[in-house]
Amino acid sequence: MGDSQYSFSLTTFSPSGKLVQIEHALTAVGSGQTSLGIKASNGVVIATEKKLPSILVDEESVQKIQHLTPNIGVVYSGMGPDFRVLVRKSRKQAEQYNRLYKEPIPVTQLVRETATVMQEFTQSGGVRPFGVSLLVAGYDDKGPQLYQVDPSGSYFSWKASAMGKNVSNAKTFLEKRYTEDMELDDAIHTAILTLKEGFEGEISSKNIEIGKIGADKIFRVLTPAEIDDYLAEVE
Amino acid sequence: MSIFEYNGSAVVAMVGKNCFAIASDRRLGVQLQTIATDFQRISKIHDRVFIGLSGLATDVQTLYQRLVFRHKLYQLREERDMKPETFASLVSAIIYEKRFGPYLCQPVIAGLGEDDKPFICTMDSIGAKELAKDFVVSGTASESLYGACEAMYKPDMEAEELFETISQALLSSVDRDCLSGWGGHVYVVTPTEIKERILKGRMD
C-alpha cells in the first residue's frame, strides 16, 4: 500500500504514549452528526440525524443506516465515505463466513473482524485511520446485541450509546432513561427523545433515520411514514 | 489398483432415535500386506461431532489434523462448539480448496445437532456433500456396506439396538472385502454419553 516513500506507518506513537492520529480521528467522529443505539430486551434500535447540506439534496437517496447482513445493521458518526468502505468490507467478510460455514455470522464475530480492519489501518504503511465510529446492531442466537467500534479498532458492547456532536448530552439522557427491561417500541421512543434533545431545528421524518431489529431477526430501516407515526406518539 | 484402495478401509454411520453410531474397520494395509490392526479412522471433533475418514491413510491423518486445528480456533473465537451441519460445510470447503490435487479420502461426518437431532453425511474426495436420513458408507467395502445397511437398517432404533445393527452390518461387509477388516471400532453417541467398543471379527 502506497509507494516506497510512504511505506512507513503514518500512525506513530507520541512521547506520551498516545497515537495522535487516532485522537484526531476521534475528533472527526465527534464533529459528525449525532447517532445513537439502544438495546432493548427484545431487540435493538439505532438512529441518526440526517442533516443534509441543502434543501436541494434528494433526501431519499441518502441512507446512513445500512445492512451488513439480513440480521445486522450499522450506523455511523463521522466521515460518510470512510463508512461506505467499511460497510463494503464488512459485508464481504460476513458473506465469506457464510460461504464457509453455511451459517449466518454471529454479531460478535463480524464486529471483531470489522474492528480488525480498522486496527490494520492504524498500523500499515501509507494509510490513515478511518474517521468513523460505528454502532452495530444485531440479533442472533445470543439475543439482541449493540456494539460500538472506534477508529482505533477497539469495540465495546453497550446497553445504550451515542456518538457524534451531541454525545455527552445524549449519553446523560440515555443514562437517566435506560431500563433493563425496556421493550423495542419504548426504546424507539427513547431514541427519538434523545435525538430531540440536541436537535437544531424541527425534528421530522425527513431529517432522522431509524433502524430496528426485533426477535424476528430481520433488520429494517423504518420508512418515513413509520417514523412519523413514532414521532406522533412521542408528542 | 486405484489409489483409494491402497490402504483399504470401511466406514459407516447410522442414525438412531436421538443418537447416532459411527463405525470403522481397523486394518491398515499396503496393498495386500497388513501393516497394522489398530488403525484409527474415526476421530472425535468434540463430544457431539465425530468424523470417520476412509481412503489413503496419510491423507486421513493429515486431513484430521487440519480439521481439529480449524475447530479448535473456532472454539476459541466463538466460545462454542461447532454444529455438525456447520462442520460438514467446513470440511466440504477445505476439501474443495484442493480441487485439482485432492486429499484422497472420503469423510463420513456424524453428530448430534440442535435438540439432540442426529445428523450424518458423507462426501466424495472433492467435497460433494451427501446428506442422508438413515445411513452413510464409505471405503473399499462400501458396496457391501450399502447392501448390508439397506437390509438391516430400521428407523428410530435405540442406542443398544443401533450398536448391534451397525456392528453386524460392518462385520458382514468387511468379510467380503479383502482390504478391510481385522475387527471393528464402534462409537455410539447419545446426548448423555459416548460408548466406544472394539469388535472382534474374522481376523483376516
GROMACS .gro file of C-alpha atoms in nm:
model
  439
    1MET     CA    1   0.000   0.000   0.000
    2GLY     CA    2   0.144   0.337  -0.100
    3ASP     CA    3   0.468   0.379  -0.288
    4SER     CA    4   0.809   0.335  -0.123
    5GLN     CA    5   0.830   0.692   0.006
    6TYR     CA    6   0.520   0.638   0.218
    7SER     CA    7   0.564   0.276   0.312
    8PHE     CA    8   0.606   0.362   0.680
    9SER     CA    9   0.312   0.390   0.914
   10LEU     CA   10   0.175   0.742   0.950
   11THR     CA   11   0.019   0.648   1.282
   12THR     CA   12   0.310   0.669   1.520
   13PHE     CA   13   0.334   0.698   1.896
   14SER     CA   14   0.379   1.033   2.066
   15PRO     CA   15   0.612   1.058   2.369
   16SER     CA   16   0.310   1.047   2.600
   17GLY     CA   17   0.213   0.706   2.464
   18LYS     CA   18  -0.078   0.821   2.252
   19LEU     CA   19  -0.147   0.765   1.886
   20VAL     CA   20  -0.220   1.120   1.785
   21GLN     CA   21  -0.375   1.027   1.452
   22ILE     CA   22  -0.635   0.820   1.631
   23GLU     CA   23  -0.712   1.107   1.867
   24HIS     CA   24  -0.768   1.327   1.561
   25ALA     CA   25  -0.985   1.058   1.405
   26LEU     CA   26  -1.197   1.060   1.720
   27THR     CA   27  -1.227   1.436   1.687
   28ALA     CA   28  -1.354   1.386   1.334
   29VAL     CA   29  -1.611   1.147   1.476
   30GLY     CA   30  -1.701   1.392   1.749
   31SER     CA   31  -1.784   1.661   1.498
   32GLY     CA   32  -2.004   1.429   1.293
   33GLN     CA   33  -2.381   1.412   1.318
   34THR     CA   34  -2.522   1.251   1.630
   35SER     CA   35  -2.613   0.885   1.619
   36LEU     CA   36  -2.722   0.651   1.896
   37GLY     CA   37  -2.829   0.297   1.970
   38ILE     CA   38  -3.036   0.131   2.242
   39LYS     CA   39  -3.054  -0.238   2.325
   40ALA     CA   40  -3.398  -0.343   2.443
   41SER     CA   41  -3.497  -0.674   2.597
   42ASN     CA   42  -3.639  -0.796   2.268
   43GLY     CA   43  -3.444  -0.605   2.004
   44VAL     CA   44  -3.211  -0.318   1.919
   45VAL     CA   45  -3.276   0.026   1.771
   46ILE     CA   46  -3.021   0.258   1.608
   47ALA     CA   47  -3.091   0.610   1.493
   48THR     CA   48  -2.913   0.910   1.349
   49GLU     CA   49  -2.965   1.270   1.247
   50LYS     CA   50  -2.980   1.316   0.875
   51LYS     CA   51  -2.898   1.684   0.828
   52LEU     CA   52  -2.843   1.746   0.461
   53PRO     CA   53  -2.625   2.034   0.344
   54SER     CA   54  -2.903   2.192   0.141
   55ILE     CA   55  -3.276   2.157   0.084
   56LEU     CA   56  -3.197   2.074  -0.278
   57VAL     CA   57  -3.045   1.737  -0.183
   58ASP     CA   58  -3.278   1.446  -0.256
   59GLU     CA   59  -3.309   1.306   0.095
   60GLU     CA   60  -3.444   0.971  -0.023
   61SER     CA   61  -3.116   0.894  -0.197
   62VAL     CA   62  -2.918   0.935   0.124
   63GLN     CA   63  -2.919   0.633   0.351
   64LYS     CA   64  -2.696   0.647   0.654
   65ILE     CA   65  -2.817   0.327   0.819
   66GLN     CA   66  -2.704   0.019   0.624
   67HIS     CA   67  -2.746  -0.358   0.637
   68LEU     CA   68  -2.439  -0.573   0.685
   69THR     CA   69  -2.639  -0.897   0.682
   70PRO     CA   70  -3.014  -0.960   0.698
   71ASN     CA   71  -2.988  -0.959   1.077
   72ILE     CA   72  -2.717  -0.700   1.141
   73GLY     CA   73  -2.739  -0.326   1.074
   74VAL     CA   74  -2.496  -0.040   1.125
   75VAL     CA   75  -2.494   0.338   1.164
   76TYR     CA   76  -2.204   0.579   1.196
   77SER     CA   77  -2.084   0.918   1.308
   78GLY     CA   78  -1.804   1.083   1.116
   79MET     CA   79  -1.695   1.068   0.753
   80GLY     CA   80  -1.952   0.917   0.518
   81PRO     CA   81  -1.707   0.790   0.251
   82ASP     CA   82  -1.500   0.605   0.514
   83PHE     CA   83  -1.822   0.443   0.634
   84ARG     CA   84  -1.901   0.322   0.284
   85VAL     CA   85  -1.563   0.149   0.258
   86LEU     CA   86  -1.610  -0.024   0.594
   87VAL     CA   87  -1.962  -0.137   0.508
   88ARG     CA   88  -1.831  -0.291   0.187
   89LYS     CA   89  -1.551  -0.476   0.364
   90SER     CA   90  -1.778  -0.597   0.646
   91ARG     CA   91  -2.039  -0.725   0.404
   92LYS     CA   92  -1.772  -0.921   0.222
   93GLN     CA   93  -1.641  -1.072   0.545
   94ALA     CA   94  -1.991  -1.169   0.655
   95GLU     CA   95  -2.057  -1.337   0.323
   96GLN     CA   96  -1.723  -1.520   0.328
   97TYR     CA   97  -1.811  -1.661   0.670
   98ASN     CA   98  -2.150  -1.766   0.537
   99ARG     CA   99  -1.994  -1.936   0.236
  100LEU     CA  100  -1.751  -2.129   0.453
  101TYR     CA  101  -1.985  -2.241   0.729
  102LYS     CA  102  -2.325  -2.206   0.557
  103GLU     CA  103  -2.433  -2.026   0.872
  104PRO     CA  104  -2.501  -1.655   0.931
  105ILE     CA  105  -2.211  -1.483   1.101
  106PRO     CA  106  -2.258  -1.416   1.475
  107VAL     CA  107  -2.265  -1.045   1.561
  108THR     CA  108  -1.952  -1.063   1.779
  109GLN     CA  109  -1.752  -1.226   1.503
  110LEU     CA  110  -1.848  -0.963   1.245
  111VAL     CA  111  -1.773  -0.681   1.490
  112ARG     CA  112  -1.435  -0.834   1.568
  113GLU     CA  113  -1.344  -0.868   1.200
  114THR     CA  114  -1.453  -0.510   1.124
  115ALA     CA  115  -1.256  -0.383   1.423
  116THR     CA  116  -0.953  -0.576   1.297
  117VAL     CA  117  -0.977  -0.395   0.963
  118MET     CA  118  -0.992  -0.061   1.140
  119GLN     CA  119  -0.691  -0.153   1.354
  120GLU     CA  120  -0.495  -0.256   1.045
  121PHE     CA  121  -0.533   0.095   0.911
  122THR     CA  122  -0.359   0.226   1.223
  123GLN     CA  123  -0.055   0.008   1.173
  124SER     CA  124   0.002  -0.010   0.798
  125GLY     CA  125   0.216   0.190   0.559
  126GLY     CA  126   0.075   0.485   0.372
  127VAL     CA  127  -0.278   0.478   0.514
  128ARG     CA  128  -0.469   0.683   0.769
  129PRO     CA  129  -0.716   0.563   1.030
  130PHE     CA  130  -1.088   0.559   0.945
  131GLY     CA  131  -1.271   0.874   1.051
  132VAL     CA  132  -1.585   0.694   1.170
  133SER     CA  133  -1.719   0.524   1.478
  134LEU     CA  134  -1.975   0.255   1.409
  135LEU     CA  135  -2.275   0.136   1.604
  136VAL     CA  136  -2.352  -0.222   1.503
  137ALA     CA  137  -2.694  -0.361   1.595
  138GLY     CA  138  -2.776  -0.728   1.551
  139TYR     CA  139  -2.988  -1.014   1.673
  140ASP     CA  140  -2.851  -1.368   1.669
  141ASP     CA  141  -2.859  -1.681   1.885
  142LYS     CA  142  -2.715  -1.485   2.175
  143GLY     CA  143  -3.002  -1.238   2.159
  144PRO     CA  144  -3.001  -0.863   2.080
  145GLN     CA  145  -2.660  -0.701   2.073
  146LEU     CA  146  -2.524  -0.349   2.028
  147TYR     CA  147  -2.156  -0.277   1.967
  148GLN     CA  148  -1.961   0.043   1.918
  149VAL     CA  149  -1.641   0.026   1.710
  150ASP     CA  150  -1.390   0.313   1.725
  151PRO     CA  151  -1.126   0.428   1.472
  152SER     CA  152  -0.858   0.262   1.684
  153GLY     CA  153  -1.023  -0.075   1.634
  154SER     CA  154  -1.145  -0.114   1.989
  155TYR     CA  155  -1.502  -0.231   2.032
  156PHE     CA  156  -1.741  -0.237   2.323
  157SER     CA  157  -2.080  -0.388   2.384
  158TRP     CA  158  -2.331  -0.129   2.504
  159LYS     CA  159  -2.678  -0.130   2.651
  160ALA     CA  160  -2.718   0.218   2.507
  161SER     CA  161  -2.469   0.453   2.349
  162ALA     CA  162  -2.437   0.772   2.148
  163MET     CA  163  -2.167   0.927   1.930
  164GLY     CA  164  -2.106   1.248   1.740
  165LYS     CA  165  -2.172   1.612   1.814
  166ASN     CA  166  -2.415   1.578   2.098
  167VAL     CA  167  -2.257   1.277   2.265
  168SER     CA  168  -2.235   1.398   2.625
  169ASN     CA  169  -2.594   1.531   2.646
  170ALA     CA  170  -2.725   1.224   2.468
  171LYS     CA  171  -2.540   0.984   2.697
  172THR     CA  172  -2.658   1.165   3.010
  173PHE     CA  173  -3.014   1.149   2.881
  174LEU     CA  174  -2.979   0.780   2.800
  175GLU     CA  175  -2.831   0.703   3.141
  176LYS     CA  176  -3.138   0.853   3.303
  177ARG     CA  177  -3.391   0.695   3.070
  178TYR     CA  178  -3.249   0.346   3.016
  179THR     CA  179  -3.409   0.050   3.194
  180GLU     CA  180  -3.304  -0.313   3.164
  181ASP     CA  181  -3.649  -0.445   3.075
  182MET     CA  182  -3.728  -0.184   2.810
  183GLU     CA  183  -3.915  -0.320   2.508
  184LEU     CA  184  -3.830  -0.235   2.148
  185ASP     CA  185  -4.107   0.022   2.097
  186ASP     CA  186  -4.014   0.202   2.422
  187ALA     CA  187  -3.654   0.201   2.304
  188ILE     CA  188  -3.756   0.364   1.975
  189HIS     CA  189  -3.943   0.636   2.165
  190THR     CA  190  -3.643   0.691   2.390
  191ALA     CA  191  -3.415   0.708   2.086
  192ILE     CA  192  -3.632   0.978   1.929
  193LEU     CA  193  -3.644   1.177   2.253
  194THR     CA  194  -3.265   1.152   2.284
  195LEU     CA  195  -3.216   1.280   1.930
  196LYS     CA  196  -3.460   1.560   2.001
  197GLU     CA  197  -3.250   1.674   2.299
  198GLY     CA  198  -2.973   1.824   2.092
  199PHE     CA  199  -3.159   1.873   1.768
  200GLU     CA  200  -3.122   2.209   1.595
  201GLY     CA  201  -3.449   2.292   1.429
  202GLU     CA  202  -3.763   2.089   1.384
  203ILE     CA  203  -3.733   1.709   1.406
  204SER     CA  204  -3.923   1.525   1.132
  205SER     CA  205  -3.918   1.200   0.937
  206LYS     CA  206  -3.711   1.372   0.670
  207ASN     CA  207  -3.415   1.458   0.890
  208ILE     CA  208  -3.372   1.149   1.105
  209GLU     CA  209  -3.319   0.783   1.020
  210ILE     CA  210  -3.414   0.488   1.242
  211GLY     CA  211  -3.327   0.120   1.205
  212LYS     CA  212  -3.452  -0.162   1.423
  213ILE     CA  213  -3.424  -0.536   1.466
  214GLY     CA  214  -3.655  -0.750   1.675
  215ALA     CA  215  -3.692  -1.115   1.766
  216ASP     CA  216  -3.776  -1.188   1.401
  217LYS     CA  217  -3.402  -1.129   1.336
  218ILE     CA  218  -3.467  -0.907   1.037
  219PHE     CA  219  -3.303  -0.566   1.038
  220ARG     CA  220  -3.518  -0.294   0.888
  221VAL     CA  221  -3.480   0.075   0.822
  222LEU     CA  222  -3.809   0.246   0.910
  223THR     CA  223  -3.993   0.425   0.632
  224PRO     CA  224  -4.065   0.799   0.674
  225ALA     CA  225  -4.430   0.713   0.731
  226GLU     CA  226  -4.340   0.480   1.019
  227ILE     CA  227  -4.110   0.746   1.167
  228ASP     CA  228  -4.396   0.995   1.150
  229ASP     CA  229  -4.612   0.752   1.350
  230TYR     CA  230  -4.350   0.721   1.620
  231LEU     CA  231  -4.295   1.097   1.625
  232ALA     CA  232  -4.667   1.149   1.674
  233GLU     CA  233  -4.667   0.900   1.964
  234VAL     CA  234  -4.381   1.085   2.126
  235GLU     CA  235  -4.554   1.425   2.115
  236MET     CA  236  -0.517  -5.068  -0.839
  237SER     CA  237  -0.680  -4.737  -0.755
  238ILE     CA  238  -0.506  -4.514  -0.503
  239PHE     CA  239  -0.822  -4.515  -0.293
  240GLU     CA  240  -0.772  -4.890  -0.249
  241TYR     CA  241  -0.408  -4.868  -0.145
  242ASN     CA  242  -0.464  -4.888   0.230
  243GLY     CA  243  -0.815  -5.038   0.249
  244SER     CA  244  -1.091  -4.903   0.471
  245ALA     CA  245  -1.455  -4.928   0.571
  246VAL     CA  246  -1.655  -4.657   0.750
  247VAL     CA  247  -2.028  -4.646   0.820
  248ALA     CA  248  -2.257  -4.418   1.020
  249MET     CA  249  -2.620  -4.471   1.116
  250VAL     CA  250  -2.896  -4.261   1.265
  251GLY     CA  251  -3.097  -4.380   1.563
  252LYS     CA  252  -3.350  -4.226   1.798
  253ASN     CA  253  -3.177  -3.916   1.940
  254CYS     CA  254  -2.847  -4.097   1.893
  255PHE     CA  255  -2.608  -4.199   1.620
  256ALA     CA  256  -2.344  -4.466   1.567
  257ILE     CA  257  -2.026  -4.447   1.361
  258ALA     CA  258  -1.807  -4.749   1.295
  259SER     CA  259  -1.494  -4.838   1.103
  260ASP     CA  260  -1.265  -5.132   1.042
  261ARG     CA  261  -0.916  -5.144   1.195
  262ARG     CA  262  -0.692  -5.272   0.917
  263LEU     CA  263  -0.411  -5.065   0.776
  264GLY     CA  264  -0.258  -5.234   0.473
  265VAL     CA  265  -0.010  -5.163   0.198
  266GLN     CA  266  -0.194  -5.328  -0.088
  267LEU     CA  267  -0.204  -5.695   0.005
  268GLN     CA  268   0.017  -5.676   0.313
  269THR     CA  269  -0.141  -5.595   0.650
  270ILE     CA  270   0.071  -5.346   0.842
  271ALA     CA  271  -0.144  -5.263   1.146
  272THR     CA  272  -0.462  -5.393   1.305
  273ASP     CA  273  -0.542  -5.096   1.526
  274PHE     CA  274  -0.556  -4.806   1.282
  275GLN     CA  275  -0.783  -4.525   1.393
  276ARG     CA  276  -1.015  -4.395   1.123
  277ILE     CA  277  -1.277  -4.232   1.341
  278SER     CA  278  -1.191  -3.927   1.548
  279LYS     CA  279  -1.380  -3.706   1.784
  280ILE     CA  280  -1.400  -3.339   1.694
  281HIS     CA  281  -1.595  -3.261   2.010
  282ASP     CA  282  -1.838  -3.452   2.231
  283ARG     CA  283  -2.117  -3.429   1.976
  284VAL     CA  284  -1.937  -3.445   1.641
  285PHE     CA  285  -1.734  -3.734   1.504
  286ILE     CA  286  -1.561  -3.775   1.170
  287GLY     CA  287  -1.460  -4.100   1.004
  288LEU     CA  288  -1.221  -4.084   0.710
  289SER     CA  289  -1.167  -4.364   0.459
  290GLY     CA  290  -0.912  -4.376   0.181
  291LEU     CA  291  -0.541  -4.308   0.173
  292ALA     CA  292  -0.414  -4.332   0.532
  293THR     CA  293  -0.168  -4.044   0.515
  294ASP     CA  294  -0.441  -3.809   0.395
  295VAL     CA  295  -0.676  -3.946   0.662
  296GLN     CA  296  -0.430  -3.840   0.930
  297THR     CA  297  -0.336  -3.505   0.776
  298LEU     CA  298  -0.692  -3.404   0.699
  299TYR     CA  299  -0.797  -3.495   1.051
  300GLN     CA  300  -0.519  -3.279   1.197
  301ARG     CA  301  -0.619  -2.982   0.980
  302LEU     CA  302  -0.985  -3.016   1.080
  303VAL     CA  303  -0.907  -3.038   1.451
  304PHE     CA  304  -0.690  -2.726   1.411
  305ARG     CA  305  -0.974  -2.532   1.247
  306HIS     CA  306  -1.223  -2.648   1.505
  307LYS     CA  307  -1.001  -2.551   1.798
  308LEU     CA  308  -0.963  -2.200   1.657
  309TYR     CA  309  -1.338  -2.181   1.603
  310GLN     CA  310  -1.398  -2.286   1.962
  311LEU     CA  311  -1.161  -2.019   2.092
  312ARG     CA  312  -1.304  -1.744   1.873
  313GLU     CA  313  -1.672  -1.820   1.902
  314GLU     CA  314  -1.669  -1.973   2.251
  315ARG     CA  315  -1.890  -2.259   2.140
  316ASP     CA  316  -1.868  -2.599   1.971
  317MET     CA  317  -1.939  -2.633   1.601
  318LYS     CA  318  -2.274  -2.771   1.500
  319PRO     CA  319  -2.245  -3.087   1.286
  320GLU     CA  320  -2.400  -2.917   0.982
  321THR     CA  321  -2.155  -2.630   1.012
  322PHE     CA  322  -1.866  -2.874   1.048
  323ALA     CA  323  -1.977  -3.061   0.738
  324SER     CA  324  -1.982  -2.734   0.539
  325LEU     CA  325  -1.632  -2.656   0.667
  326VAL     CA  326  -1.499  -2.999   0.566
  327SER     CA  327  -1.653  -2.960   0.222
  328ALA     CA  328  -1.490  -2.617   0.178
  329ILE     CA  329  -1.149  -2.736   0.297
  330ILE     CA  330  -1.156  -3.038   0.068
  331TYR     CA  331  -1.265  -2.831  -0.231
  332GLU     CA  332  -0.967  -2.597  -0.181
  333LYS     CA  333  -0.763  -2.890  -0.311
  334ARG     CA  334  -0.989  -2.949  -0.607
  335PHE     CA  335  -0.703  -3.008  -0.853
  336GLY     CA  336  -0.478  -3.208  -0.622
  337PRO     CA  337  -0.726  -3.357  -0.377
  338TYR     CA  338  -0.698  -3.531  -0.044
  339LEU     CA  339  -0.759  -3.894  -0.134
  340CYS     CA  340  -1.016  -3.960   0.134
  341GLN     CA  341  -1.390  -3.972   0.173
  342PRO     CA  342  -1.518  -3.834   0.501
  343VAL     CA  343  -1.818  -3.955   0.696
  344ILE     CA  344  -1.945  -3.700   0.945
  345ALA     CA  345  -2.185  -3.783   1.227
  346GLY     CA  346  -2.310  -3.562   1.504
  347LEU     CA  347  -2.590  -3.452   1.734
  348GLY     CA  348  -2.735  -3.118   1.633
  349GLU     CA  349  -2.987  -2.885   1.793
  350ASP     CA  350  -3.241  -3.059   2.015
  351ASP     CA  351  -3.028  -3.375   2.004
  352LYS     CA  352  -3.130  -3.447   1.647
  353PRO     CA  353  -2.875  -3.684   1.489
  354PHE     CA  354  -2.701  -3.569   1.170
  355ILE     CA  355  -2.497  -3.777   0.927
  356CYS     CA  356  -2.342  -3.701   0.593
  357THR     CA  357  -2.071  -3.818   0.362
  358MET     CA  358  -1.885  -3.653   0.078
  359ASP     CA  359  -1.656  -3.752  -0.206
  360SER     CA  360  -1.291  -3.659  -0.213
  361ILE     CA  361  -1.362  -3.316  -0.365
  362GLY     CA  362  -1.632  -3.208  -0.126
  363ALA     CA  363  -1.970  -3.302  -0.275
  364LYS     CA  364  -2.189  -3.336   0.033
  365GLU     CA  365  -2.449  -3.608   0.054
  366LEU     CA  366  -2.691  -3.586   0.346
  367ALA     CA  367  -2.886  -3.895   0.444
  368LYS     CA  368  -3.159  -3.969   0.692
  369ASP     CA  369  -3.062  -4.329   0.761
  370PHE     CA  370  -2.704  -4.434   0.695
  371VAL     CA  371  -2.391  -4.338   0.504
  372VAL     CA  372  -2.099  -4.558   0.399
  373SER     CA  373  -1.752  -4.511   0.260
  374GLY     CA  374  -1.435  -4.705   0.181
  375THR     CA  375  -1.328  -5.014  -0.016
  376ALA     CA  376  -1.611  -5.215   0.140
  377SER     CA  377  -1.873  -4.953   0.054
  378GLU     CA  378  -2.070  -5.165  -0.192
  379SER     CA  379  -2.113  -5.448   0.057
  380LEU     CA  380  -2.190  -5.192   0.326
  381TYR     CA  381  -2.470  -5.040   0.116
  382GLY     CA  382  -2.629  -5.380   0.081
  383ALA     CA  383  -2.591  -5.480   0.444
  384CYS     CA  384  -2.717  -5.148   0.580
  385GLU     CA  385  -3.015  -5.138   0.344
  386ALA     CA  386  -3.117  -5.481   0.463
  387MET     CA  387  -3.054  -5.438   0.834
  388TYR     CA  388  -3.146  -5.074   0.897
  389LYS     CA  389  -3.470  -4.961   1.050
  390PRO     CA  390  -3.554  -4.610   1.170
  391ASP     CA  391  -3.569  -4.491   1.535
  392MET     CA  392  -3.354  -4.760   1.689
  393GLU     CA  393  -3.237  -4.707   2.046
  394ALA     CA  394  -2.866  -4.700   2.128
  395GLU     CA  395  -2.821  -5.069   2.208
  396GLU     CA  396  -3.011  -5.195   1.908
  397LEU     CA  397  -2.830  -4.944   1.687
  398PHE     CA  398  -2.499  -5.078   1.811
  399GLU     CA  399  -2.599  -5.434   1.724
  400THR     CA  400  -2.720  -5.334   1.379
  401ILE     CA  401  -2.420  -5.127   1.280
  402SER     CA  402  -2.179  -5.390   1.414
  403GLN     CA  403  -2.345  -5.670   1.216
  404ALA     CA  404  -2.355  -5.456   0.903
  405LEU     CA  405  -1.988  -5.364   0.935
  406LEU     CA  406  -1.856  -5.713   1.012
  407SER     CA  407  -2.053  -5.887   0.740
  408SER     CA  408  -1.944  -5.628   0.482
  409VAL     CA  409  -1.574  -5.630   0.561
  410ASP     CA  410  -1.579  -6.010   0.546
  411ARG     CA  411  -1.648  -5.974   0.175
  412ASP     CA  412  -1.363  -5.727   0.126
  413CYS     CA  413  -1.005  -5.848   0.141
  414LEU     CA  414  -0.865  -5.499   0.202
  415SER     CA  415  -1.065  -5.412   0.514
  416GLY     CA  416  -1.143  -5.591   0.835
  417TRP     CA  417  -0.933  -5.714   1.129
  418GLY     CA  418  -1.200  -5.610   1.375
  419GLY     CA  419  -1.421  -5.310   1.417
  420HIS     CA  420  -1.429  -4.986   1.613
  421VAL     CA  421  -1.778  -4.859   1.703
  422TYR     CA  422  -1.884  -4.535   1.871
  423VAL     CA  423  -2.245  -4.498   1.984
  424VAL     CA  424  -2.324  -4.141   2.087
  425THR     CA  425  -2.628  -4.031   2.282
  426PRO     CA  426  -2.690  -3.687   2.437
  427THR     CA  427  -2.554  -3.816   2.769
  428GLU     CA  428  -2.267  -4.050   2.683
  429ILE     CA  429  -2.023  -4.175   2.423
  430LYS     CA  430  -1.978  -4.552   2.419
  431GLU     CA  431  -1.670  -4.681   2.243
  432ARG     CA  432  -1.647  -5.053   2.165
  433ILE     CA  433  -1.399  -5.276   1.985
  434LEU     CA  434  -1.542  -5.563   1.781
  435LYS     CA  435  -1.367  -5.892   1.722
  436GLY     CA  436  -1.443  -6.030   1.379
  437ARG     CA  437  -1.265  -6.254   1.136
  438MET     CA  438  -0.900  -6.159   1.178
  439ASP     CA  439  -0.808  -6.181   0.816
   0.00000   0.00000   0.00000
